Amino acid sequence: MKNILIYSTLDSAYFAELIAKQLGVATGKIIRFTFGDGELYHRLEINDPGDLLGKTAIFVASTNSDKNFDELEKIGQALAAAGTARRIFVIPFFGYSTMERAVFPGEIVSAKINARRLSNIAGTDRGNVFLMLDLHTSGILHYFEGDCSRYELYAERVLTEAIADLKLKDFIFGTADLGKTKWVETFADKFKTDIVFIRKSRLFKKTKVTDVIGQVAGKNIIIYDDMTRTGGTLIQAAQAYLKLGAVKIYAVLSHLALNDETVIKKLEKSPLAKIITTNSHPMTKRKLVKRSKKIVVKDISPEFVKIIKKLI
């Protein structure tokens, strides 16, 4: 695969390396530095202006920060200008996905704005492809515009295998709130178990459990949620289930999108027995996560490689 090169943001270098190894291709280098006034410099490290002509470029970038989003946009434009035939953007974690709609007057729908910005990356030759994983809502795909291709990949297979590896008996699936009931139903159908739900109220950043729907006494509960940032919703749900007689609480997450390392420590001290997640988010590379006996991280990169092989 000589006509393929892989680039990435610094935060997603680990994910790019996993993909590169499976494809048997090299990773390209990007020169970066910051000027005294804060402006950022980027340069694709190539020797000749024609080095990228006709090649397929894969750019890996979880948009977990504004800095990484901006770099994705800039490098995407640079790859198009350099004459690449196709650009495949691997976005394991799509930031701002919870800001997909306006609830209060004046709220900014950042997910839609960012999707439009990515849509504006020049689609020269064979065009642009955006690959994302377990979006907070699948409707985000429809925020992209123009003739770019966009696909949502799923962690369902990887997470299902990880749940089976727990070898639990007498367990049911539960929600952390009413936001991901369909996903929980999917897992429950696979394992032929019952479901319990938590109803909560939210006022901006504050949430409160108001009701548990279903019988949990004497059961192990597996909570599914697409992501956690503060750990608050997960821990509140675990406490509510335990209060009603649940035996142990496990959490399954598509994205470990933690705000900072204090949340890792918070989860370690929480009543959650085990947390299963994917390596979609750069936070999973933190030493505290790697050392954790409670957090289990599963590699999701093969799911992206399957699609990439079909595209190239």
PDB file of C-alpha atoms in Angstrom:
ATOM      1  CA  MET A   1       0.000   0.000   0.000  1.00  0.00           C
ATOM      2  CA  LYS A   2       2.559   2.515  -1.159  1.00  0.00           C
ATOM      3  CA  ASN A   3      -0.076   5.071  -2.090  1.00  0.00           C
ATOM      4  CA  ILE A   4      -1.382   5.464   1.455  1.00  0.00           C
ATOM      5  CA  LEU A   5      -0.099   7.721   4.203  1.00  0.00           C
ATOM      6  CA  ILE A   6      -1.430   8.196   7.716  1.00  0.00           C
ATOM      7  CA  TYR A   7      -1.232  11.439   9.696  1.00  0.00           C
ATOM      8  CA  SER A   8      -2.740  12.368  13.040  1.00  0.00           C
ATOM      9  CA  THR A   9      -2.989  14.932  15.787  1.00  0.00           C
ATOM     10  CA  LEU A  10      -0.570  14.379  18.656  1.00  0.00           C
ATOM     11  CA  ASP A  11      -3.409  13.231  20.928  1.00  0.00           C
ATOM     12  CA  SER A  12      -4.517  10.580  18.436  1.00  0.00           C
ATOM     13  CA  ALA A  13      -1.055   9.342  17.432  1.00  0.00           C
ATOM     14  CA  TYR A  14      -1.637   6.103  19.370  1.00  0.00           C
ATOM     15  CA  PHE A  15      -4.761   5.361  17.324  1.00  0.00           C
ATOM     16  CA  ALA A  16      -3.037   6.216  14.034  1.00  0.00           C
ATOM     17  CA  GLU A  17      -0.221   3.803  14.894  1.00  0.00           C
ATOM     18  CA  LEU A  18      -2.711   1.004  15.530  1.00  0.00           C
ATOM     19  CA  ILE A  19      -4.339   1.596  12.139  1.00  0.00           C
ATOM     20  CA  ALA A  20      -0.982   1.917  10.359  1.00  0.00           C
ATOM     21  CA  LYS A  21       0.203  -1.392  11.793  1.00  0.00           C
ATOM     22  CA  GLN A  22      -2.911  -3.222  10.630  1.00  0.00           C
ATOM     23  CA  LEU A  23      -2.687  -1.716   7.140  1.00  0.00           C
ATOM     24  CA  GLY A  24       1.072  -2.144   6.878  1.00  0.00           C
ATOM     25  CA  VAL A  25       1.676   1.498   5.981  1.00  0.00           C
ATOM     26  CA  ALA A  26       3.852   4.318   7.279  1.00  0.00           C
ATOM     27  CA  THR A  27       2.769   7.286   9.356  1.00  0.00           C
ATOM     28  CA  GLY A  28       3.627  10.702   8.007  1.00  0.00           C
ATOM     29  CA  LYS A  29       5.116  13.484  10.109  1.00  0.00           C
ATOM     30  CA  ILE A  30       3.775  16.947  10.816  1.00  0.00           C
ATOM     31  CA  ILE A  31       6.030  19.760  11.985  1.00  0.00           C
ATOM     32  CA  ARG A  32       4.383  21.912  14.653  1.00  0.00           C
ATOM     33  CA  PHE A  33       5.392  24.823  16.811  1.00  0.00           C
ATOM     34  CA  THR A  34       3.806  27.797  18.510  1.00  0.00           C
ATOM     35  CA  PHE A  35       4.815  31.391  17.897  1.00  0.00           C
ATOM     36  CA  GLY A  36       5.248  33.824  20.741  1.00  0.00           C
ATOM     37  CA  ASP A  37       1.852  35.382  20.089  1.00  0.00           C
ATOM     38  CA  GLY A  38       0.142  31.990  20.324  1.00  0.00           C
ATOM     39  CA  GLU A  39      -0.284  31.327  16.607  1.00  0.00           C
ATOM     40  CA  LEU A  40       0.223  27.693  15.602  1.00  0.00           C
ATOM     41  CA  TYR A  41       2.458  26.589  12.726  1.00  0.00           C
ATOM     42  CA  HIS A  42       1.908  23.316  10.843  1.00  0.00           C
ATOM     43  CA  ARG A  43       3.780  21.745   7.947  1.00  0.00           C
ATOM     44  CA  LEU A  44       3.417  18.334   6.351  1.00  0.00           C
ATOM     45  CA  GLU A  45       6.961  16.948   6.325  1.00  0.00           C
ATOM     46  CA  ILE A  46       7.466  16.216   2.624  1.00  0.00           C
ATOM     47  CA  ASN A  47      10.528  16.758   0.455  1.00  0.00           C
ATOM     48  CA  ASP A  48       8.872  17.615  -2.821  1.00  0.00           C
ATOM     49  CA  PRO A  49       5.608  19.418  -3.673  1.00  0.00           C
ATOM     50  CA  GLY A  50       4.489  16.336  -5.630  1.00  0.00           C
ATOM     51  CA  ASP A  51       5.122  13.749  -2.893  1.00  0.00           C
ATOM     52  CA  LEU A  52       1.426  13.377  -2.063  1.00  0.00           C
ATOM     53  CA  LEU A  53       0.005  13.576  -5.579  1.00  0.00           C
ATOM     54  CA  GLY A  54      -2.577  10.856  -6.232  1.00  0.00           C
ATOM     55  CA  LYS A  55      -2.216   9.249  -2.804  1.00  0.00           C
ATOM     56  CA  THR A  56      -4.864   8.390  -0.233  1.00  0.00           C
ATOM     57  CA  ALA A  57      -4.322  10.258   3.010  1.00  0.00           C
ATOM     58  CA  ILE A  58      -5.783   9.076   6.305  1.00  0.00           C
ATOM     59  CA  PHE A  59      -5.961  11.661   9.058  1.00  0.00           C
ATOM     60  CA  VAL A  60      -6.760  10.433  12.565  1.00  0.00           C
ATOM     61  CA  ALA A  61      -8.131  12.965  15.020  1.00  0.00           C
ATOM     62  CA  SER A  62     -10.485  12.682  17.939  1.00  0.00           C
ATOM     63  CA  THR A  63     -11.921  16.174  18.260  1.00  0.00           C
ATOM     64  CA  ASN A  64     -11.768  16.168  22.048  1.00  0.00           C
ATOM     65  CA  SER A  65     -10.473  19.743  22.072  1.00  0.00           C
ATOM     66  CA  ASP A  66     -10.821  22.869  19.961  1.00  0.00           C
ATOM     67  CA  LYS A  67      -7.103  22.621  19.194  1.00  0.00           C
ATOM     68  CA  ASN A  68      -7.494  19.142  17.715  1.00  0.00           C
ATOM     69  CA  PHE A  69     -10.570  20.152  15.744  1.00  0.00           C
ATOM     70  CA  ASP A  70      -8.760  23.148  14.263  1.00  0.00           C
ATOM     71  CA  GLU A  71      -5.794  20.975  13.312  1.00  0.00           C
ATOM     72  CA  LEU A  72      -8.063  18.435  11.621  1.00  0.00           C
ATOM     73  CA  GLU A  73      -9.601  21.211   9.553  1.00  0.00           C
ATOM     74  CA  LYS A  74      -6.253  22.801   8.637  1.00  0.00           C
ATOM     75  CA  ILE A  75      -4.453  19.570   7.797  1.00  0.00           C
ATOM     76  CA  GLY A  76      -7.463  18.398   5.813  1.00  0.00           C
ATOM     77  CA  GLN A  77      -7.262  21.489   3.628  1.00  0.00           C
ATOM     78  CA  ALA A  78      -3.491  21.073   3.298  1.00  0.00           C
ATOM     79  CA  LEU A  79      -3.836  17.436   2.190  1.00  0.00           C
ATOM     80  CA  ALA A  80      -6.342  18.451  -0.477  1.00  0.00           C
ATOM     81  CA  ALA A  81      -4.078  21.276  -1.678  1.00  0.00           C
ATOM     82  CA  ALA A  82      -1.126  18.856  -1.829  1.00  0.00           C
ATOM     83  CA  GLY A  83      -2.929  16.793  -4.466  1.00  0.00           C
ATOM     84  CA  THR A  84      -4.074  13.761  -2.502  1.00  0.00           C
ATOM     85  CA  ALA A  85      -6.666  11.736  -4.405  1.00  0.00           C
ATOM     86  CA  ARG A  86      -8.807  10.953  -1.359  1.00  0.00           C
ATOM     87  CA  ARG A  87      -8.843  11.951   2.283  1.00  0.00           C
ATOM     88  CA  ILE A  88     -10.224   9.609   4.941  1.00  0.00           C
ATOM     89  CA  PHE A  89     -10.807  11.322   8.281  1.00  0.00           C
ATOM     90  CA  VAL A  90     -10.908   8.911  11.193  1.00  0.00           C
ATOM     91  CA  ILE A  91     -12.659  10.578  14.130  1.00  0.00           C
ATOM     92  CA  PRO A  92     -12.947   8.007  16.947  1.00  0.00           C
ATOM     93  CA  PHE A  93     -14.476  10.596  19.284  1.00  0.00           C
ATOM     94  CA  PHE A  94     -16.524  13.455  17.826  1.00  0.00           C
ATOM     95  CA  GLY A  95     -16.420  16.366  20.257  1.00  0.00           C
ATOM     96  CA  TYR A  96     -19.379  18.680  20.918  1.00  0.00           C
ATOM     97  CA  SER A  97     -21.734  15.829  20.020  1.00  0.00           C
ATOM     98  CA  THR A  98     -23.921  16.556  23.060  1.00  0.00           C
ATOM     99  CA  MET A  99     -24.533  20.048  21.676  1.00  0.00           C
ATOM    100  CA  GLU A 100     -26.602  18.710  18.802  1.00  0.00           C
ATOM    101  CA  ARG A 101     -29.719  20.777  19.452  1.00  0.00           C
ATOM    102  CA  ALA A 102     -30.810  23.988  21.097  1.00  0.00           C
ATOM    103  CA  VAL A 103     -32.894  23.521  24.238  1.00  0.00           C
ATOM    104  CA  PHE A 104     -32.856  27.078  25.539  1.00  0.00           C
ATOM    105  CA  PRO A 105     -33.136  30.300  23.497  1.00  0.00           C
ATOM    106  CA  GLY A 106     -29.773  31.463  22.206  1.00  0.00           C
ATOM    107  CA  GLU A 107     -27.958  28.132  22.628  1.00  0.00           C
ATOM    108  CA  ILE A 108     -25.375  27.359  19.940  1.00  0.00           C
ATOM    109  CA  VAL A 109     -25.715  24.010  18.126  1.00  0.00           C
ATOM    110  CA  SER A 110     -21.960  23.420  18.000  1.00  0.00           C
ATOM    111  CA  ALA A 111     -22.184  19.893  16.610  1.00  0.00           C
ATOM    112  CA  LYS A 112     -23.950  21.227  13.518  1.00  0.00           C
ATOM    113  CA  ILE A 113     -21.518  24.114  13.079  1.00  0.00           C
ATOM    114  CA  ASN A 114     -18.501  21.804  13.346  1.00  0.00           C
ATOM    115  CA  ALA A 115     -19.971  19.293  10.899  1.00  0.00           C
ATOM    116  CA  ARG A 116     -20.478  22.115   8.399  1.00  0.00           C
ATOM    117  CA  ARG A 117     -16.905  23.297   8.883  1.00  0.00           C
ATOM    118  CA  LEU A 118     -15.576  19.824   8.121  1.00  0.00           C
ATOM    119  CA  SER A 119     -17.865  19.610   5.104  1.00  0.00           C
ATOM    120  CA  ASN A 120     -16.066  22.639   3.684  1.00  0.00           C
ATOM    121  CA  ILE A 121     -12.699  20.865   3.462  1.00  0.00           C
ATOM    122  CA  ALA A 122     -11.897  20.782  -0.245  1.00  0.00           C
ATOM    123  CA  GLY A 123     -13.204  17.544  -1.764  1.00  0.00           C
ATOM    124  CA  THR A 124     -10.741  17.303  -4.634  1.00  0.00           C
ATOM    125  CA  ASP A 125     -10.466  14.242  -6.897  1.00  0.00           C
ATOM    126  CA  ARG A 126     -12.121  11.253  -5.122  1.00  0.00           C
ATOM    127  CA  GLY A 127     -13.431  13.347  -2.259  1.00  0.00           C
ATOM    128  CA  ASN A 128     -13.523  13.203   1.543  1.00  0.00           C
ATOM    129  CA  VAL A 129     -14.751  10.449   3.833  1.00  0.00           C
ATOM    130  CA  PHE A 130     -15.541  10.966   7.526  1.00  0.00           C
ATOM    131  CA  LEU A 131     -15.615   7.931   9.831  1.00  0.00           C
ATOM    132  CA  MET A 132     -17.038   8.377  13.334  1.00  0.00           C
ATOM    133  CA  LEU A 133     -17.906   6.053  16.201  1.00  0.00           C
ATOM    134  CA  ASP A 134     -21.068   5.785  18.314  1.00  0.00           C
ATOM    135  CA  LEU A 135     -22.238   9.360  17.936  1.00  0.00           C
ATOM    136  CA  HIS A 136     -24.287  10.842  20.768  1.00  0.00           C
ATOM    137  CA  THR A 137     -27.073  11.032  18.196  1.00  0.00           C
ATOM    138  CA  SER A 138     -26.905   9.602  14.675  1.00  0.00           C
ATOM    139  CA  GLY A 139     -28.594  12.725  13.336  1.00  0.00           C
ATOM    140  CA  ILE A 140     -25.213  14.458  13.451  1.00  0.00           C
ATOM    141  CA  LEU A 141     -24.366  12.660  10.190  1.00  0.00           C
ATOM    142  CA  HIS A 142     -27.046  14.741   8.503  1.00  0.00           C
ATOM    143  CA  TYR A 143     -25.407  17.979   9.618  1.00  0.00           C
ATOM    144  CA  PHE A 144     -22.603  17.314   7.131  1.00  0.00           C
ATOM    145  CA  GLU A 145     -23.183  18.981   3.789  1.00  0.00           C
ATOM    146  CA  GLY A 146     -22.139  18.576   0.175  1.00  0.00           C
ATOM    147  CA  ASP A 147     -20.835  15.431  -1.478  1.00  0.00           C
ATOM    148  CA  CYS A 148     -18.532  14.185   1.299  1.00  0.00           C
ATOM    149  CA  SER A 149     -19.202  10.655   2.565  1.00  0.00           C
ATOM    150  CA  ARG A 150     -19.892  10.176   6.260  1.00  0.00           C
ATOM    151  CA  TYR A 151     -20.374   6.975   8.210  1.00  0.00           C
ATOM    152  CA  GLU A 152     -21.078   6.061  11.802  1.00  0.00           C
ATOM    153  CA  LEU A 153     -19.283   2.950  13.052  1.00  0.00           C
ATOM    154  CA  TYR A 154     -20.417   0.994  16.101  1.00  0.00           C
ATOM    155  CA  ALA A 155     -18.603  -0.441  19.102  1.00  0.00           C
ATOM    156  CA  GLU A 156     -21.394  -2.958  19.671  1.00  0.00           C
ATOM    157  CA  ARG A 157     -19.407  -6.057  18.657  1.00  0.00           C
ATOM    158  CA  VAL A 158     -16.354  -5.165  20.745  1.00  0.00           C
ATOM    159  CA  LEU A 159     -18.421  -4.218  23.788  1.00  0.00           C
ATOM    160  CA  THR A 160     -20.621  -7.315  23.483  1.00  0.00           C
ATOM    161  CA  GLU A 161     -17.538  -9.544  23.553  1.00  0.00           C
ATOM    162  CA  ALA A 162     -16.191  -7.677  26.568  1.00  0.00           C
ATOM    163  CA  ILE A 163     -19.503  -8.093  28.418  1.00  0.00           C
ATOM    164  CA  ALA A 164     -19.502 -11.826  27.666  1.00  0.00           C
ATOM    165  CA  ASP A 165     -15.956 -12.055  29.070  1.00  0.00           C
ATOM    166  CA  LEU A 166     -17.275 -10.869  32.451  1.00  0.00           C
ATOM    167  CA  LYS A 167     -19.085 -14.228  32.704  1.00  0.00           C
ATOM    168  CA  LEU A 168     -21.742 -12.742  34.959  1.00  0.00           C
ATOM    169  CA  LYS A 169     -24.737 -14.670  36.226  1.00  0.00           C
ATOM    170  CA  ASP A 170     -28.141 -13.262  37.035  1.00  0.00           C
ATOM    171  CA  PHE A 171     -27.580  -9.859  35.418  1.00  0.00           C
ATOM    172  CA  ILE A 172     -29.746  -7.319  33.654  1.00  0.00           C
ATOM    173  CA  PHE A 173     -29.024  -4.157  31.689  1.00  0.00           C
ATOM    174  CA  GLY A 174     -29.801  -0.683  32.928  1.00  0.00           C
ATOM    175  CA  THR A 175     -29.632   2.916  31.840  1.00  0.00           C
ATOM    176  CA  ALA A 176     -27.907   5.846  33.489  1.00  0.00           C
ATOM    177  CA  ASP A 177     -30.854   7.996  32.352  1.00  0.00           C
ATOM    178  CA  LEU A 178     -33.507   7.793  29.631  1.00  0.00           C
ATOM    179  CA  GLY A 179     -31.172   8.972  26.869  1.00  0.00           C
ATOM    180  CA  LYS A 180     -29.828   5.615  25.627  1.00  0.00           C
ATOM    181  CA  THR A 181     -32.741   3.238  26.093  1.00  0.00           C
ATOM    182  CA  LYS A 182     -32.512   1.880  22.519  1.00  0.00           C
ATOM    183  CA  TRP A 183     -28.869   0.917  22.971  1.00  0.00           C
ATOM    184  CA  VAL A 184     -29.631  -0.766  26.282  1.00  0.00           C
ATOM    185  CA  GLU A 185     -32.467  -2.675  24.613  1.00  0.00           C
ATOM    186  CA  THR A 186     -30.025  -3.849  21.924  1.00  0.00           C
ATOM    187  CA  PHE A 187     -27.644  -5.330  24.503  1.00  0.00           C
ATOM    188  CA  ALA A 188     -30.526  -6.811  26.493  1.00  0.00           C
ATOM    189  CA  ASP A 189     -31.860  -8.516  23.350  1.00  0.00           C
ATOM    190  CA  LYS A 190     -28.433  -9.995  22.622  1.00  0.00           C
ATOM    191  CA  PHE A 191     -28.118 -11.469  26.100  1.00  0.00           C
ATOM    192  CA  LYS A 192     -31.856 -12.096  26.530  1.00  0.00           C
ATOM    193  CA  THR A 193     -32.136 -10.193  29.796  1.00  0.00           C
ATOM    194  CA  ASP A 194     -34.544  -7.727  31.343  1.00  0.00           C
ATOM    195  CA  ILE A 195     -34.014  -3.953  31.466  1.00  0.00           C
ATOM    196  CA  VAL A 196     -34.246  -1.330  34.175  1.00  0.00           C
ATOM    197  CA  PHE A 197     -34.369   2.411  33.656  1.00  0.00           C
ATOM    198  CA  ILE A 198     -33.437   5.501  35.583  1.00  0.00           C
ATOM    199  CA  ARG A 199     -35.357   8.711  35.236  1.00  0.00           C
ATOM    200  CA  LYS A 200     -33.515  11.861  36.209  1.00  0.00           C
ATOM    201  CA  SER A 201     -33.963  15.596  36.043  1.00  0.00           C
ATOM    202  CA  ARG A 202     -31.335  17.975  34.688  1.00  0.00           C
ATOM    203  CA  LEU A 203     -30.799  21.676  35.108  1.00  0.00           C
ATOM    204  CA  PHE A 204     -27.752  22.702  33.066  1.00  0.00           C
ATOM    205  CA  LYS A 205     -24.811  20.812  34.642  1.00  0.00           C
ATOM    206  CA  LYS A 206     -26.722  19.433  37.633  1.00  0.00           C
ATOM    207  CA  THR A 207     -28.611  16.135  37.495  1.00  0.00           C
ATOM    208  CA  LYS A 208     -30.710  14.259  40.043  1.00  0.00           C
ATOM    209  CA  VAL A 209     -32.108  10.714  39.984  1.00  0.00           C
ATOM    210  CA  THR A 210     -35.883  10.909  40.432  1.00  0.00           C
ATOM    211  CA  ASP A 211     -37.025   7.325  39.815  1.00  0.00           C
ATOM    212  CA  VAL A 212     -35.891   3.747  39.113  1.00  0.00           C
ATOM    213  CA  ILE A 213     -38.188   1.814  36.777  1.00  0.00           C
ATOM    214  CA  GLY A 214     -37.919  -1.965  37.137  1.00  0.00           C
ATOM    215  CA  GLN A 215     -36.849  -4.597  39.664  1.00  0.00           C
ATOM    216  CA  VAL A 216     -33.148  -4.653  40.593  1.00  0.00           C
ATOM    217  CA  ALA A 217     -33.018  -6.508  43.926  1.00  0.00           C
ATOM    218  CA  GLY A 218     -30.578  -9.431  43.838  1.00  0.00           C
ATOM    219  CA  LYS A 219     -29.363  -8.593  40.326  1.00  0.00           C
ATOM    220  CA  ASN A 220     -26.051  -7.539  38.826  1.00  0.00           C
ATOM    221  CA  ILE A 221     -26.663  -4.426  36.738  1.00  0.00           C
ATOM    222  CA  ILE A 222     -24.741  -3.495  33.573  1.00  0.00           C
ATOM    223  CA  ILE A 223     -25.226   0.182  32.752  1.00  0.00           C
ATOM    224  CA  TYR A 224     -24.623   1.305  29.178  1.00  0.00           C
ATOM    225  CA  ASP A 225     -23.974   4.913  28.201  1.00  0.00           C
ATOM    226  CA  ASP A 226     -22.295   6.330  25.123  1.00  0.00           C
ATOM    227  CA  MET A 227     -19.872   8.425  27.192  1.00  0.00           C
ATOM    228  CA  THR A 228     -19.029   9.827  30.577  1.00  0.00           C
ATOM    229  CA  ARG A 229     -17.201  13.069  31.277  1.00  0.00           C
ATOM    230  CA  THR A 230     -17.604  13.770  34.989  1.00  0.00           C
ATOM    231  CA  GLY A 231     -18.706  10.301  36.062  1.00  0.00           C
ATOM    232  CA  GLY A 232     -21.574  11.925  37.958  1.00  0.00           C
ATOM    233  CA  THR A 233     -24.479  10.354  36.064  1.00  0.00           C
ATOM    234  CA  LEU A 234     -22.911   6.879  36.204  1.00  0.00           C
ATOM    235  CA  ILE A 235     -22.191   7.060  39.924  1.00  0.00           C
ATOM    236  CA  GLN A 236     -25.643   8.441  40.753  1.00  0.00           C
ATOM    237  CA  ALA A 237     -27.216   5.588  38.781  1.00  0.00           C
ATOM    238  CA  ALA A 238     -25.028   2.994  40.510  1.00  0.00           C
ATOM    239  CA  GLN A 239     -25.946   4.361  43.920  1.00  0.00           C
ATOM    240  CA  ALA A 240     -29.652   4.346  43.063  1.00  0.00           C
ATOM    241  CA  TYR A 241     -29.544   0.711  41.900  1.00  0.00           C
ATOM    242  CA  LEU A 242     -27.539  -0.428  44.934  1.00  0.00           C
ATOM    243  CA  LYS A 243     -29.933   1.347  47.288  1.00  0.00           C
ATOM    244  CA  LEU A 244     -32.742  -0.815  45.908  1.00  0.00           C
ATOM    245  CA  GLY A 245     -30.837  -4.062  46.451  1.00  0.00           C
ATOM    246  CA  ALA A 246     -28.704  -4.586  43.348  1.00  0.00           C
ATOM    247  CA  VAL A 247     -25.646  -6.817  43.966  1.00  0.00           C
ATOM    248  CA  LYS A 248     -22.936  -5.198  41.808  1.00  0.00           C
ATOM    249  CA  ILE A 249     -22.908  -2.456  39.178  1.00  0.00           C
ATOM    250  CA  TYR A 250     -20.865  -2.566  35.981  1.00  0.00           C
ATOM    251  CA  ALA A 251     -20.564   0.203  33.395  1.00  0.00           C
ATOM    252  CA  VAL A 252     -20.092  -0.149  29.635  1.00  0.00           C
ATOM    253  CA  LEU A 253     -19.141   2.989  27.688  1.00  0.00           C
ATOM    254  CA  SER A 254     -18.348   3.686  24.059  1.00  0.00           C
ATOM    255  CA  HIS A 255     -16.183   6.677  25.003  1.00  0.00           C
ATOM    256  CA  LEU A 256     -14.209   7.370  28.186  1.00  0.00           C
ATOM    257  CA  ALA A 257     -14.367  11.123  27.575  1.00  0.00           C
ATOM    258  CA  LEU A 258     -13.281  12.178  31.052  1.00  0.00           C
ATOM    259  CA  ASN A 259     -12.725  15.862  31.771  1.00  0.00           C
ATOM    260  CA  ASP A 260      -9.461  15.274  33.627  1.00  0.00           C
ATOM    261  CA  GLU A 261      -7.598  12.827  35.866  1.00  0.00           C
ATOM    262  CA  THR A 262      -9.592  13.781  38.948  1.00  0.00           C
ATOM    263  CA  VAL A 263     -12.534  11.946  37.362  1.00  0.00           C
ATOM    264  CA  ILE A 264     -10.404   8.790  37.029  1.00  0.00           C
ATOM    265  CA  LYS A 265      -9.756   8.915  40.781  1.00  0.00           C
ATOM    266  CA  LYS A 266     -13.451   9.578  41.397  1.00  0.00           C
ATOM    267  CA  LEU A 267     -14.425   6.503  39.373  1.00  0.00           C
ATOM    268  CA  GLU A 268     -11.819   4.380  41.166  1.00  0.00           C
ATOM    269  CA  LYS A 269     -13.458   5.221  44.491  1.00  0.00           C
ATOM    270  CA  SER A 270     -16.991   4.791  43.149  1.00  0.00           C
ATOM    271  CA  PRO A 271     -19.292   1.793  43.780  1.00  0.00           C
ATOM    272  CA  LEU A 272     -18.848   0.672  40.158  1.00  0.00           C
ATOM    273  CA  ALA A 273     -17.267  -2.792  40.122  1.00  0.00           C
ATOM    274  CA  LYS A 274     -15.872  -2.547  36.591  1.00  0.00           C
ATOM    275  CA  ILE A 275     -15.906  -0.052  33.715  1.00  0.00           C
ATOM    276  CA  ILE A 276     -15.543  -1.351  30.161  1.00  0.00           C
ATOM    277  CA  THR A 277     -14.803   1.129  27.389  1.00  0.00           C
ATOM    278  CA  THR A 278     -13.030   1.542  24.049  1.00  0.00           C
ATOM    279  CA  ASN A 279      -9.788   3.378  23.274  1.00  0.00           C
ATOM    280  CA  SER A 280     -11.590   5.983  21.157  1.00  0.00           C
ATOM    281  CA  HIS A 281     -10.683   8.883  23.447  1.00  0.00           C
ATOM    282  CA  PRO A 282      -7.097  10.033  24.215  1.00  0.00           C
ATOM    283  CA  MET A 283      -7.910   9.942  27.944  1.00  0.00           C
ATOM    284  CA  THR A 284      -7.589   6.142  27.783  1.00  0.00           C
ATOM    285  CA  LYS A 285      -3.835   6.567  27.293  1.00  0.00           C
ATOM    286  CA  ARG A 286      -3.339   8.235  30.674  1.00  0.00           C
ATOM    287  CA  LYS A 287      -1.174   6.267  33.101  1.00  0.00           C
ATOM    288  CA  LEU A 288      -3.908   6.263  35.743  1.00  0.00           C
ATOM    289  CA  VAL A 289      -6.242   4.509  33.298  1.00  0.00           C
ATOM    290  CA  LYS A 290      -3.593   1.996  32.240  1.00  0.00           C
ATOM    291  CA  ARG A 291      -2.839   1.148  35.876  1.00  0.00           C
ATOM    292  CA  SER A 292      -6.470   0.859  36.844  1.00  0.00           C
ATOM    293  CA  LYS A 293      -7.818  -2.542  37.827  1.00  0.00           C
ATOM    294  CA  LYS A 294     -11.357  -1.211  37.481  1.00  0.00           C
ATOM    295  CA  ILE A 295     -11.208   0.292  33.963  1.00  0.00           C
ATOM    296  CA  VAL A 296     -10.928  -2.149  31.046  1.00  0.00           C
ATOM    297  CA  VAL A 297     -10.045  -0.580  27.666  1.00  0.00           C
ATOM    298  CA  LYS A 298     -10.819  -2.452  24.442  1.00  0.00           C
ATOM    299  CA  ASP A 299      -9.215  -1.641  21.087  1.00  0.00           C
ATOM    300  CA  ILE A 300     -11.784  -0.331  18.603  1.00  0.00           C
ATOM    301  CA  SER A 301      -9.319   0.419  15.770  1.00  0.00           C
ATOM    302  CA  PRO A 302     -10.042  -2.862  13.865  1.00  0.00           C
ATOM    303  CA  GLU A 303     -13.594  -1.615  13.251  1.00  0.00           C
ATOM    304  CA  PHE A 304     -12.172   1.424  11.453  1.00  0.00           C
ATOM    305  CA  VAL A 305      -9.650  -0.678   9.545  1.00  0.00           C
ATOM    306  CA  LYS A 306     -12.449  -2.874   8.144  1.00  0.00           C
ATOM    307  CA  ILE A 307     -14.096   0.162   6.545  1.00  0.00           C
ATOM    308  CA  ILE A 308     -10.817   1.756   5.459  1.00  0.00           C
ATOM    309  CA  LYS A 309      -9.876  -1.417   3.550  1.00  0.00           C
ATOM    310  CA  LYS A 310     -13.137  -1.196   1.636  1.00  0.00           C
ATOM    311  CA  LEU A 311     -12.464   2.442   0.785  1.00  0.00           C
ATOM    312  CA  ILE A 312      -8.922   1.980  -0.491  1.00  0.00           C
TER     313      ILE A 312
END
